[in-house]
PDB file of C-alpha atoms in Angstrom:
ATOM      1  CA  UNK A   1     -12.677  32.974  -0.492  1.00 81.00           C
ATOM      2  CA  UNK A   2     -12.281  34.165   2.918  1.00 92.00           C
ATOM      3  CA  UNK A   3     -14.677  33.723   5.642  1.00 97.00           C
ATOM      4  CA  UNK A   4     -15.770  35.155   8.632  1.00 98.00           C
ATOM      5  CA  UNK A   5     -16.469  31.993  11.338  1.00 98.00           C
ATOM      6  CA  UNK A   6     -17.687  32.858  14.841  1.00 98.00           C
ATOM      7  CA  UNK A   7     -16.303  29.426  16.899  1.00 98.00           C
ATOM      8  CA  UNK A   8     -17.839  29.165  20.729  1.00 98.00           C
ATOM      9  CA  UNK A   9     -15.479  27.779  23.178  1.00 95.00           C
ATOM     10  CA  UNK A  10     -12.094  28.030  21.540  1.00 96.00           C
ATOM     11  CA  UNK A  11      -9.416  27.646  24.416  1.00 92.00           C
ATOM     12  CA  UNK A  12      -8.876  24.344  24.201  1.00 89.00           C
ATOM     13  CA  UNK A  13     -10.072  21.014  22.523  1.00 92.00           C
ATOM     14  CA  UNK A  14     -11.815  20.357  19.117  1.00 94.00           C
ATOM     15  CA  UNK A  15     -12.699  24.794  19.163  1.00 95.00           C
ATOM     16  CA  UNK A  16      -9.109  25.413  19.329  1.00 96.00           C
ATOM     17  CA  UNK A  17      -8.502  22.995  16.575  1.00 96.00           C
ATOM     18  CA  UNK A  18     -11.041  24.564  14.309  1.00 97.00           C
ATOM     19  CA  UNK A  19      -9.809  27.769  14.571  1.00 97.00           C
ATOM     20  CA  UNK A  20      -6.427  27.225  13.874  1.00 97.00           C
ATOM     21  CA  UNK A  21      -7.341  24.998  10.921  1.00 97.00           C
ATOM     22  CA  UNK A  22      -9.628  27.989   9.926  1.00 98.00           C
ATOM     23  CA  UNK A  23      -6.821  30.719  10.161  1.00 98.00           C
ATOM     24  CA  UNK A  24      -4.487  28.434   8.400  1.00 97.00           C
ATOM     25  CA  UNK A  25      -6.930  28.635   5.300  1.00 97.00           C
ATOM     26  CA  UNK A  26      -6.994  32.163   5.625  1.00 97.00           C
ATOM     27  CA  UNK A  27     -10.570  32.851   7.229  1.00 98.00           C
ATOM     28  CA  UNK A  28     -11.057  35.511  10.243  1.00 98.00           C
ATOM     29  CA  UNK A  29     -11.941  33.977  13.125  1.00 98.00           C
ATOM     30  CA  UNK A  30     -13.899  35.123  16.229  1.00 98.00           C
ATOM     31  CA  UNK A  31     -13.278  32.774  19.120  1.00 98.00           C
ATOM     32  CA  UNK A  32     -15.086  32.913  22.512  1.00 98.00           C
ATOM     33  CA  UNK A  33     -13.459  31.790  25.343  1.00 97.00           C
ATOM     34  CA  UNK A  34     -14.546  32.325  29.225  1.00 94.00           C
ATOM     35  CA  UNK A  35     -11.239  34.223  30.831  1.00 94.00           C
ATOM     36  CA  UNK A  36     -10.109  37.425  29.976  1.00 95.00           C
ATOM     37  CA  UNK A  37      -5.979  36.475  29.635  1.00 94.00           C
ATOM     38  CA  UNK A  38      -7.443  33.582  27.445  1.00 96.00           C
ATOM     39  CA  UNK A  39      -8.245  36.166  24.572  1.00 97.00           C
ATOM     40  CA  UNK A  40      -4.664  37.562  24.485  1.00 96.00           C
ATOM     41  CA  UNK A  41      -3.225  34.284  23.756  1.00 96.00           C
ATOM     42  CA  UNK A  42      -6.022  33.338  21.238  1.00 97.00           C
ATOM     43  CA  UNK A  43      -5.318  36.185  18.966  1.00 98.00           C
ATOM     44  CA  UNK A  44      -1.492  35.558  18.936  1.00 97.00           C
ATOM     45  CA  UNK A  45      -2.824  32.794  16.452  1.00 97.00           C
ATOM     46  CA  UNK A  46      -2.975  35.046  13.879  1.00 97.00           C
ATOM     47  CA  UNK A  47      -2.414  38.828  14.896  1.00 96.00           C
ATOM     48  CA  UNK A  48      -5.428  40.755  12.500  1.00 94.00           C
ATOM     49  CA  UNK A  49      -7.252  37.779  11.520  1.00 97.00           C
ATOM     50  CA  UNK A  50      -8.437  36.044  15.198  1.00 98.00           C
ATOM     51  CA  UNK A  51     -10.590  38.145  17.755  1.00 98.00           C
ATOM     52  CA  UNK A  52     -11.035  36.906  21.128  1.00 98.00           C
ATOM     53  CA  UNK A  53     -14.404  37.752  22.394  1.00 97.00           C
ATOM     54  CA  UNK A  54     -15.234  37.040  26.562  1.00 97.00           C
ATOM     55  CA  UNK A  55     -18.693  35.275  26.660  1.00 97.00           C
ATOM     56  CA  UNK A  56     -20.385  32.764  28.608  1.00 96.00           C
ATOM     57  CA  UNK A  57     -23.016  31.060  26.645  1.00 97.00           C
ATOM     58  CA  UNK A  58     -25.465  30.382  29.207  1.00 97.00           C
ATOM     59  CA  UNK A  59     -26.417  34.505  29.149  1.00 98.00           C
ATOM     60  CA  UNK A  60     -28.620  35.000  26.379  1.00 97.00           C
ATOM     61  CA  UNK A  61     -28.363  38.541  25.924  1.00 98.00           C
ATOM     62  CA  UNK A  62     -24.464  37.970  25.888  1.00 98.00           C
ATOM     63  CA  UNK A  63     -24.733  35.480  23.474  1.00 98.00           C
ATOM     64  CA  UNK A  64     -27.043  38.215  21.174  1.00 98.00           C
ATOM     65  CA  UNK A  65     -24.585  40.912  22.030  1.00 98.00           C
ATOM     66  CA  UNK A  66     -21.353  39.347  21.223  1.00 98.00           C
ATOM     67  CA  UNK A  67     -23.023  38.219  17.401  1.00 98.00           C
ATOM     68  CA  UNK A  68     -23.823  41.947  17.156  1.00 98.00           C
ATOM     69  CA  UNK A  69     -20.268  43.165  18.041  1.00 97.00           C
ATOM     70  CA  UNK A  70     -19.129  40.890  15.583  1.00 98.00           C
ATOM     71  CA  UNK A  71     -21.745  41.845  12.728  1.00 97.00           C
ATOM     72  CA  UNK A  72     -20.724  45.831  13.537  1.00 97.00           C
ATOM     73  CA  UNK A  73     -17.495  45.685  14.117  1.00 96.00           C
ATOM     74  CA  UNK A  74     -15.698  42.889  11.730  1.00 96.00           C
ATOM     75  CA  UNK A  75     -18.677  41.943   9.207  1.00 96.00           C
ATOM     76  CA  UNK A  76     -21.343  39.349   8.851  1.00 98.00           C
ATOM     77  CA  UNK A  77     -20.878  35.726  10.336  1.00 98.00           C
ATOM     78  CA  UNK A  78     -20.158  33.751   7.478  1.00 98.00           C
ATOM     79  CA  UNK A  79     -20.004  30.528   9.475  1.00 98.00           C
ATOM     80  CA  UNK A  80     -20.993  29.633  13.200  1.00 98.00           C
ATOM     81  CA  UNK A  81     -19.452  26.665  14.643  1.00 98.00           C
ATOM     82  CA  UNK A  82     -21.518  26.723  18.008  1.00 98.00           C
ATOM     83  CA  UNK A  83     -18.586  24.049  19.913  1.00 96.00           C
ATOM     84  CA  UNK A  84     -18.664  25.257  23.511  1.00 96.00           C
ATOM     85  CA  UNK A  85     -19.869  22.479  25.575  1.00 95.00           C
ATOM     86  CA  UNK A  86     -18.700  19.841  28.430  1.00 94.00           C
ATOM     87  CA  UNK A  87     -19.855  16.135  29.714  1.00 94.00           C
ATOM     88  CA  UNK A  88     -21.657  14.693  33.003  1.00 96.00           C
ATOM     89  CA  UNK A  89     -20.835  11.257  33.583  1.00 94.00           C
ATOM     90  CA  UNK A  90     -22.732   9.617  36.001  1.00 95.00           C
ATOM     91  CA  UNK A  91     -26.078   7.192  36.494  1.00 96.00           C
ATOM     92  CA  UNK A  92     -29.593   8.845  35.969  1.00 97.00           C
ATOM     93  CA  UNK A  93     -30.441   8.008  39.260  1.00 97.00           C
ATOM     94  CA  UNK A  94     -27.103   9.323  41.243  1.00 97.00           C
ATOM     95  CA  UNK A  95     -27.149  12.486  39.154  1.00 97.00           C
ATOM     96  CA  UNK A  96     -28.888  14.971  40.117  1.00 97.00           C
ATOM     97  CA  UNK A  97     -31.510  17.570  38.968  1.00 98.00           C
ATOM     98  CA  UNK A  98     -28.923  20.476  38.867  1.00 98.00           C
ATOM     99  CA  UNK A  99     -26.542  18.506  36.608  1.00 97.00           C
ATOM    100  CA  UNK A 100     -29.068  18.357  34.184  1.00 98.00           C
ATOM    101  CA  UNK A 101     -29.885  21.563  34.128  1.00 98.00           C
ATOM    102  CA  UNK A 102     -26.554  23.067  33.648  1.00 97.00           C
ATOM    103  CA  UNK A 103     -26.414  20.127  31.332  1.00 97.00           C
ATOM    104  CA  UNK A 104     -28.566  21.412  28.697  1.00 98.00           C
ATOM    105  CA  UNK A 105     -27.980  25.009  29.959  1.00 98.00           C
ATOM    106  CA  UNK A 106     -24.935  25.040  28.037  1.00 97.00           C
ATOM    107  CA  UNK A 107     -25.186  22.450  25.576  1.00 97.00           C
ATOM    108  CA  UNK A 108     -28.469  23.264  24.558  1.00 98.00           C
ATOM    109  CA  UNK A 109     -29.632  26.300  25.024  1.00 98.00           C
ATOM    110  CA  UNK A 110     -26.082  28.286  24.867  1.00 98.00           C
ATOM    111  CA  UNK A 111     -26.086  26.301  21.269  1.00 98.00           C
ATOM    112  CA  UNK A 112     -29.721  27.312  19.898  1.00 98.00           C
ATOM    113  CA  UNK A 113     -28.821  31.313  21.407  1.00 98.00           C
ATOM    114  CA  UNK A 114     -26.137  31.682  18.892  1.00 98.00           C
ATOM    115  CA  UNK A 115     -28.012  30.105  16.465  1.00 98.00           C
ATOM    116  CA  UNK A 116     -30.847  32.539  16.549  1.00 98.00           C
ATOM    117  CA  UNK A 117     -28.646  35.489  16.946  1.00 98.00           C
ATOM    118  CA  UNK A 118     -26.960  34.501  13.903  1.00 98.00           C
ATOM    119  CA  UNK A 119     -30.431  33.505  11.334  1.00 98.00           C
ATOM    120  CA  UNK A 120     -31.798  36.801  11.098  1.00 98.00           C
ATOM    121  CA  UNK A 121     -28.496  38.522   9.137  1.00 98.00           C
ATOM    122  CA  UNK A 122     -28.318  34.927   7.486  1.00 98.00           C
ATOM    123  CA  UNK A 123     -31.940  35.002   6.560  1.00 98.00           C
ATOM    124  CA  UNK A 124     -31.263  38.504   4.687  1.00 98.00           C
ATOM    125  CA  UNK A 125     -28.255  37.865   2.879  1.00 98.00           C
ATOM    126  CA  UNK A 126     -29.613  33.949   1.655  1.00 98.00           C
ATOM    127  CA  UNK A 127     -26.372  32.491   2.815  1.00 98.00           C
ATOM    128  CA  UNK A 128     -24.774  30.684   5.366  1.00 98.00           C
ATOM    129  CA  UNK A 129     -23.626  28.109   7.796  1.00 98.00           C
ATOM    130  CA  UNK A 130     -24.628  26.900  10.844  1.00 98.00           C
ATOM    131  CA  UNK A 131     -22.312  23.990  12.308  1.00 98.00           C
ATOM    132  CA  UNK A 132     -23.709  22.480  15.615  1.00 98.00           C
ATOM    133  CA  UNK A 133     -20.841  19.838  17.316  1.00 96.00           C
ATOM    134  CA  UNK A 134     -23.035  16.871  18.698  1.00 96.00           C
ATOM    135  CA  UNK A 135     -21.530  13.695  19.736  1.00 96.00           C
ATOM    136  CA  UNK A 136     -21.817   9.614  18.864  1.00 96.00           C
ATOM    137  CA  UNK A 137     -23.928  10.050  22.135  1.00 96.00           C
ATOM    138  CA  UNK A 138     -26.108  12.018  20.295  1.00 97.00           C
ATOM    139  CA  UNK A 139     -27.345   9.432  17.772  1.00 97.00           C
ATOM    140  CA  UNK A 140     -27.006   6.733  20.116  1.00 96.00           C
ATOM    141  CA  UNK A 141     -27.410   6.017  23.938  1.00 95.00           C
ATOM    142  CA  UNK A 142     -24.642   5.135  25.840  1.00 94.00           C
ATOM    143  CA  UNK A 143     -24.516   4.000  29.718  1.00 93.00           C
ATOM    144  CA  UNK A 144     -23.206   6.411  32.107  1.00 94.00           C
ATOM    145  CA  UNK A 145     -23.830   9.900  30.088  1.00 96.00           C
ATOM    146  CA  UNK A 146     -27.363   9.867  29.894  1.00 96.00           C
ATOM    147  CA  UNK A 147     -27.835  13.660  30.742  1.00 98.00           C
ATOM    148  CA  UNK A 148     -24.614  14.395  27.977  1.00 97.00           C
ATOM    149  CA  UNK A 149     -26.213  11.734  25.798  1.00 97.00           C
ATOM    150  CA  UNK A 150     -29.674  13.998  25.717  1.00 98.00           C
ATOM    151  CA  UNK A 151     -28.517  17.120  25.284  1.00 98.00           C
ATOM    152  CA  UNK A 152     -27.083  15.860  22.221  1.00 98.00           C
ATOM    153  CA  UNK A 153     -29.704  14.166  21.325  1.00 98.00           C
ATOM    154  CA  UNK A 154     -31.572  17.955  21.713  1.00 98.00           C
ATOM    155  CA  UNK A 155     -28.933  19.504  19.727  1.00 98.00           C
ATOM    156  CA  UNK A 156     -29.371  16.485  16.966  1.00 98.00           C
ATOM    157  CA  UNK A 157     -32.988  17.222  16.581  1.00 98.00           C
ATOM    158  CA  UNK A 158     -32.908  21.067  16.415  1.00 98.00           C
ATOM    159  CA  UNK A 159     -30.252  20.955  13.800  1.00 98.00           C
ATOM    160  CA  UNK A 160     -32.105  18.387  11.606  1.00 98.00           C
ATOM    161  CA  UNK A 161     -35.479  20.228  12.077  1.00 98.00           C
ATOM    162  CA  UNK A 162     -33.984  24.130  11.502  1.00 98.00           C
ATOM    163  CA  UNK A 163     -32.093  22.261   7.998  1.00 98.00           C
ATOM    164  CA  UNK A 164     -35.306  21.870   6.535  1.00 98.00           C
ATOM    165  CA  UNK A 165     -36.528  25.250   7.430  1.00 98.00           C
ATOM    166  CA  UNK A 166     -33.914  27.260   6.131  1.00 98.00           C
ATOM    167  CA  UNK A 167     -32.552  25.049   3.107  1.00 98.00           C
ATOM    168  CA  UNK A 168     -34.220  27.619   1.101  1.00 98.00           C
ATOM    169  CA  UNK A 169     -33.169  30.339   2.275  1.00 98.00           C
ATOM    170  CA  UNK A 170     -29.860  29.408   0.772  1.00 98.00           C
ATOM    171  CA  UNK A 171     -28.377  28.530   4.512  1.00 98.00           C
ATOM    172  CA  UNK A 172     -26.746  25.086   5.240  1.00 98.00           C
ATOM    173  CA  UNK A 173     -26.693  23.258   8.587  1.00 98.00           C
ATOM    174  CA  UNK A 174     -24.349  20.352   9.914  1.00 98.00           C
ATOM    175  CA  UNK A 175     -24.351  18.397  12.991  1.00 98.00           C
ATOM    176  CA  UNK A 176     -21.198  16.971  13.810  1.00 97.00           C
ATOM    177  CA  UNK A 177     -21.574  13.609  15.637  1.00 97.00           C
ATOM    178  CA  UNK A 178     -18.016  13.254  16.868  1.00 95.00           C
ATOM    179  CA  UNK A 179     -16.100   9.858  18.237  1.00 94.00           C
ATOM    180  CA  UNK A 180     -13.658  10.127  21.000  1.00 90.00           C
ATOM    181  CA  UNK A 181     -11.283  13.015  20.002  1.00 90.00           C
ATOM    182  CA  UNK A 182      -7.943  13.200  22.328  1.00 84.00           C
ATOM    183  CA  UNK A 183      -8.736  16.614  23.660  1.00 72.00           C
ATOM    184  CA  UNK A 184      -9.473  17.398  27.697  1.00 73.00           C
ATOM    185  CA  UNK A 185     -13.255  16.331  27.713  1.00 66.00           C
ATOM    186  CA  UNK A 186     -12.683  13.545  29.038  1.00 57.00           C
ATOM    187  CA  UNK A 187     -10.488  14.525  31.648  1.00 64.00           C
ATOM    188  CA  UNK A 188     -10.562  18.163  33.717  1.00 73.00           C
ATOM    189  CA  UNK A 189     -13.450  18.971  31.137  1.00 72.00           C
ATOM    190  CA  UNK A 190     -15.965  16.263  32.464  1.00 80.00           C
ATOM    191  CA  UNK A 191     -18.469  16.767  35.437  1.00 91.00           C
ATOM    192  CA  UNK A 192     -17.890  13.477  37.344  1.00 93.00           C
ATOM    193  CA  UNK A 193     -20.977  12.527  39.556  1.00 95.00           C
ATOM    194  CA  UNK A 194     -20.108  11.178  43.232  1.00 94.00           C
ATOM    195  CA  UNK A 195     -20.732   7.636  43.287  1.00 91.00           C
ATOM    196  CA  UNK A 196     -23.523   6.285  45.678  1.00 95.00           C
ATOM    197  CA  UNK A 197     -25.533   3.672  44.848  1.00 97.00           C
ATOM    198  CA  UNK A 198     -23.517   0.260  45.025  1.00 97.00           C
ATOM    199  CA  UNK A 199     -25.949  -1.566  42.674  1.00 97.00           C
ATOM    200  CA  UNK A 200     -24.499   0.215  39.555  1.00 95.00           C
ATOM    201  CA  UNK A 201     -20.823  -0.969  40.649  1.00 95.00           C
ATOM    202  CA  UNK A 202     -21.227  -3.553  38.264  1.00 94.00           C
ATOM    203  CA  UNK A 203     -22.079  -1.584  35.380  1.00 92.00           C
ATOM    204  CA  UNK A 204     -20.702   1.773  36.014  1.00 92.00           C
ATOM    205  CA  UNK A 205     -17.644   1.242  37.801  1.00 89.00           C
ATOM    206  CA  UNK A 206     -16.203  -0.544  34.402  1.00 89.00           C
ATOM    207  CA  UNK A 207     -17.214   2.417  32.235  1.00 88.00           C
ATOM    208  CA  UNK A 208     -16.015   5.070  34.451  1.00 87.00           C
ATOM    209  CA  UNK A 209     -12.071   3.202  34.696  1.00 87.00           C
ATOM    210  CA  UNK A 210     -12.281   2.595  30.940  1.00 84.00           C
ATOM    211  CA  UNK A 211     -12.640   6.121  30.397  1.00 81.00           C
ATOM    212  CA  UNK A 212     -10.411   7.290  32.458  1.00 77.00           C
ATOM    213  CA  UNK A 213      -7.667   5.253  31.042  1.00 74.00           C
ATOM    214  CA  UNK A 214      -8.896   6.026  27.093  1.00 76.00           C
ATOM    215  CA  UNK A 215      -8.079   9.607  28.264  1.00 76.00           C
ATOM    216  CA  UNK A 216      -5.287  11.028  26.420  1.00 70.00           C
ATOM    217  CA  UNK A 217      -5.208   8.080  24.399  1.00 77.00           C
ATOM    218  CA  UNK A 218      -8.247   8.260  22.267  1.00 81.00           C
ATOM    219  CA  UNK A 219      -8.039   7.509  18.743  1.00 84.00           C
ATOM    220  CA  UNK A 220      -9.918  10.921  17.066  1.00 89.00           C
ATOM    221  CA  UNK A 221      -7.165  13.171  16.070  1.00 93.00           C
ATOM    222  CA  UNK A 222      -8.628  16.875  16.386  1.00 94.00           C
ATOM    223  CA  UNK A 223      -6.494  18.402  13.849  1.00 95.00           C
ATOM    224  CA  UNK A 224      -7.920  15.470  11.273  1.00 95.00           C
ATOM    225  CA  UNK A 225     -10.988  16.647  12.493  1.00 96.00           C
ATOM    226  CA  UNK A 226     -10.923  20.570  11.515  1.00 96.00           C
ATOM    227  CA  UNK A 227      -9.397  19.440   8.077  1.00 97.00           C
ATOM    228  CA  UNK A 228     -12.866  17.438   8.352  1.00 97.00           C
ATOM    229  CA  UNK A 229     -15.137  20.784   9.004  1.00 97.00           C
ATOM    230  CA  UNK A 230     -12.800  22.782   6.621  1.00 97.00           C
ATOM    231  CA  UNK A 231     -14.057  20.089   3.233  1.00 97.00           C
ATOM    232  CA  UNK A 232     -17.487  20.754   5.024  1.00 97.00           C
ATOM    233  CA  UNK A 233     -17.313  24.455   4.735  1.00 97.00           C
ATOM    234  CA  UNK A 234     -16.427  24.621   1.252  1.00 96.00           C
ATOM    235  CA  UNK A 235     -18.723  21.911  -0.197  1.00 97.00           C
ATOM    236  CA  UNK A 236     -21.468  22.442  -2.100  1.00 96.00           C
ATOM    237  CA  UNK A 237     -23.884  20.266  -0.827  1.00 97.00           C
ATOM    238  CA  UNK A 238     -22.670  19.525   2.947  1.00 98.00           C
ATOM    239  CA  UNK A 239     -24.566  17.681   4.993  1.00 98.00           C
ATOM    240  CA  UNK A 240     -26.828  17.700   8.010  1.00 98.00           C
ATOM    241  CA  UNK A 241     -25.736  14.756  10.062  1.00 97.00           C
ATOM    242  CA  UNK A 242     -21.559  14.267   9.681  1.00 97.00           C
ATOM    243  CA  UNK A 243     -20.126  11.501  11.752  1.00 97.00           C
ATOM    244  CA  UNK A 244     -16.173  11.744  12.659  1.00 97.00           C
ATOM    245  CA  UNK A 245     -14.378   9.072  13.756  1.00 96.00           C
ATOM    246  CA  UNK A 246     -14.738   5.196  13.359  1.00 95.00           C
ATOM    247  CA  UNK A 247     -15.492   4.585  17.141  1.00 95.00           C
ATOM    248  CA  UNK A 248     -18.446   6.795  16.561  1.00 96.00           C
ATOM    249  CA  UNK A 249     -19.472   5.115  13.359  1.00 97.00           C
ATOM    250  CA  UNK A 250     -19.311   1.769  14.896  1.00 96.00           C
ATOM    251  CA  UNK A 251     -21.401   2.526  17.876  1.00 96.00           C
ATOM    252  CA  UNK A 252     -23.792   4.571  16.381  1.00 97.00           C
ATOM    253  CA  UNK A 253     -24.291   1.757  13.636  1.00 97.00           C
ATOM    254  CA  UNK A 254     -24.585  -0.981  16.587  1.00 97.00           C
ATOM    255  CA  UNK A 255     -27.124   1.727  18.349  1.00 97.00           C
ATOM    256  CA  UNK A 256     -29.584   2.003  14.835  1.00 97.00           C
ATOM    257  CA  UNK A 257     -29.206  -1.607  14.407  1.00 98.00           C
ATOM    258  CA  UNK A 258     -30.849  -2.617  17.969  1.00 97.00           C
ATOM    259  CA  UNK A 259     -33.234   0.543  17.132  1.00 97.00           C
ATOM    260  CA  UNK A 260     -34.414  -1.360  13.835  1.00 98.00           C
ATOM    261  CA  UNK A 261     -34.253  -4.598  15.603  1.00 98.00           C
ATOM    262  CA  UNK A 262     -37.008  -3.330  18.662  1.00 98.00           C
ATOM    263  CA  UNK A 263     -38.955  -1.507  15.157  1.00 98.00           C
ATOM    264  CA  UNK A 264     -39.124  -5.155  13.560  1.00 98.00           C
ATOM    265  CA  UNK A 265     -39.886  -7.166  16.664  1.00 98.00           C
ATOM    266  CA  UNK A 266     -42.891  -5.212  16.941  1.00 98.00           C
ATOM    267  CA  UNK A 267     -43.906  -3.883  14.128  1.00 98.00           C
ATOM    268  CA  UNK A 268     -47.598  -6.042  14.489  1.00 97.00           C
ATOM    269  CA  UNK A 269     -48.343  -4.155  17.736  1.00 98.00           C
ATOM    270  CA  UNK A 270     -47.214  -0.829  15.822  1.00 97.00           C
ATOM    271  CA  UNK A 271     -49.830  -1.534  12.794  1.00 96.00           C
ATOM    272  CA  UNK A 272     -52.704  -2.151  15.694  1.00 96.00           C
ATOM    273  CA  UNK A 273     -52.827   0.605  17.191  1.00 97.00           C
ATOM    274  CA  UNK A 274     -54.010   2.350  13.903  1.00 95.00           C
ATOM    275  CA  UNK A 275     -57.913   2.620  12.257  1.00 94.00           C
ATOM    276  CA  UNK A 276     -58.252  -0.751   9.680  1.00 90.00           C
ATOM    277  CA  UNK A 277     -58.394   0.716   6.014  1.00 87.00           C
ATOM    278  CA  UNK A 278     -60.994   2.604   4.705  1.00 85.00           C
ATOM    279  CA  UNK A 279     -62.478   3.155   8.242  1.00 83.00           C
TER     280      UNK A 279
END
């Protein structure tokens, strides 16, 4: 059955995979994107089926208004994929206050605005669903994003928490966790912080070149990935947490394995800190 799936951020990348994967299945699709000539080219996907709407995610009342023109003028959001979003690579220390900021400006809150200007037509009709697109970095830390890492880590939480308030409501919510997907976040996409402390040469220097090589060449295949979402969308029982790609599920399985190990190693000073039985 045919859908109607609001996508943020649909220009390029992972968004612009989704919605062509979406439109191929025969859903209408409403794809933001932040220029004005990118919305001609957008609906040339599928003349009558995708609507380009202008919106920058960071303006709240944008974000509510653009949901609304959508609800009015095409029909109830079926689906939100909330997928606009970008990187800052640097050290905690050399990044600065700004970077975080903007950081979670769009990652965060641009993410939890569509979500609540989406719920409230969800809540009345008991259906349906709410895709947030996280990252490996968002279920485990990684050197050199920290500021990326933790907005993800946000966007993780809020989607896990707001699944268990609206499962029964009849409305399902999925965090995708994704791997290293050859799209252009890791290139003109990412916010690269100057470099300016020499004692993190050692660590950072390595992780910047590495990515900046991998670029281009990464192993996630975005089209593989909006197949992915599409078996989401029209499951059953979907789930909350989805990871996508086996560089993700390999880290992120190395990351809950030293989490466990730290849990274990301590787990006597845990128990102390608690009244003894019966007190």
């Amino acid at each position: 059955m045919s859908k109607t799936i609001l996508i943020t951020g649909v220009s390029s990348g992972l968004g612009r995979a989704f919605a062509k994967e979406a439109l191929a299945a025969g859903h209408l699709v409403v794809g933001t994107v932040r220029n004005q000539d990118q919305i001609a080219d957008f609906e040339a996907l599928a003349p009558g089926r995708a609507t380009g709407l202008l919106l920058e995610v960071t303006d709240d009342a944008a974000v509510s208004r653009a949901v609304e023109y959508v609800e009015e003028s095409i029909g109830p959001v079926d689906v939100l994929i909330s997928n606009a979003g970008y990187g800052v690579e640097g050290t905690v220390e050399e990044s600065s206050m700004d970077d975080l900021r903007h950081q979670f400006d769009v990652n965060v809150y641009g993410t939890v605005a569509a979500i609540k200007a989406v719920l409230p037509s969800m809540r009345r009709r008991r259906t349906g669903h709410i895709v947030t697109v996280s990252s490996m970095a968002g279920l485990t830390a990684l050197p050199g994003v920290a500021f990326y890492g933790a907005s993800k880590f946000a966007v993780e939480g809020i989607t896990a928490s707001l699944a268990q308030e609206v499962a029964h409501l009849g409305i399902h919510v999925t965090a995708l966790a994704l791997g290293a997907f050859r799209t252009d976040w890791a290139g003109r996409s990412m916010t690269r912080v100057p470099r300016t402390i020499p004692d993190y040469d050692t660590v950072f220097d390595p992780i910047r070149a590495a990515r900046q090589t991998k670029d281009g060449n990464q192993t996630g295949d975005p089209a593989r990935a909006a197949k992915a979402l599409l078996t989401v969308l029209d499951a059953d029982k979907p789930p909350v947490h989805l990871v996508l790609g086996t560089d993700a599920l390999n880290l992120i399985e190395q990351g809950r394995q030293r989490l466990n190990d730290d849990i274990a190693a301590w787990a006597d000073l845990t128990a102390s800190t608690s009244y003894p039985a019966g007190t």
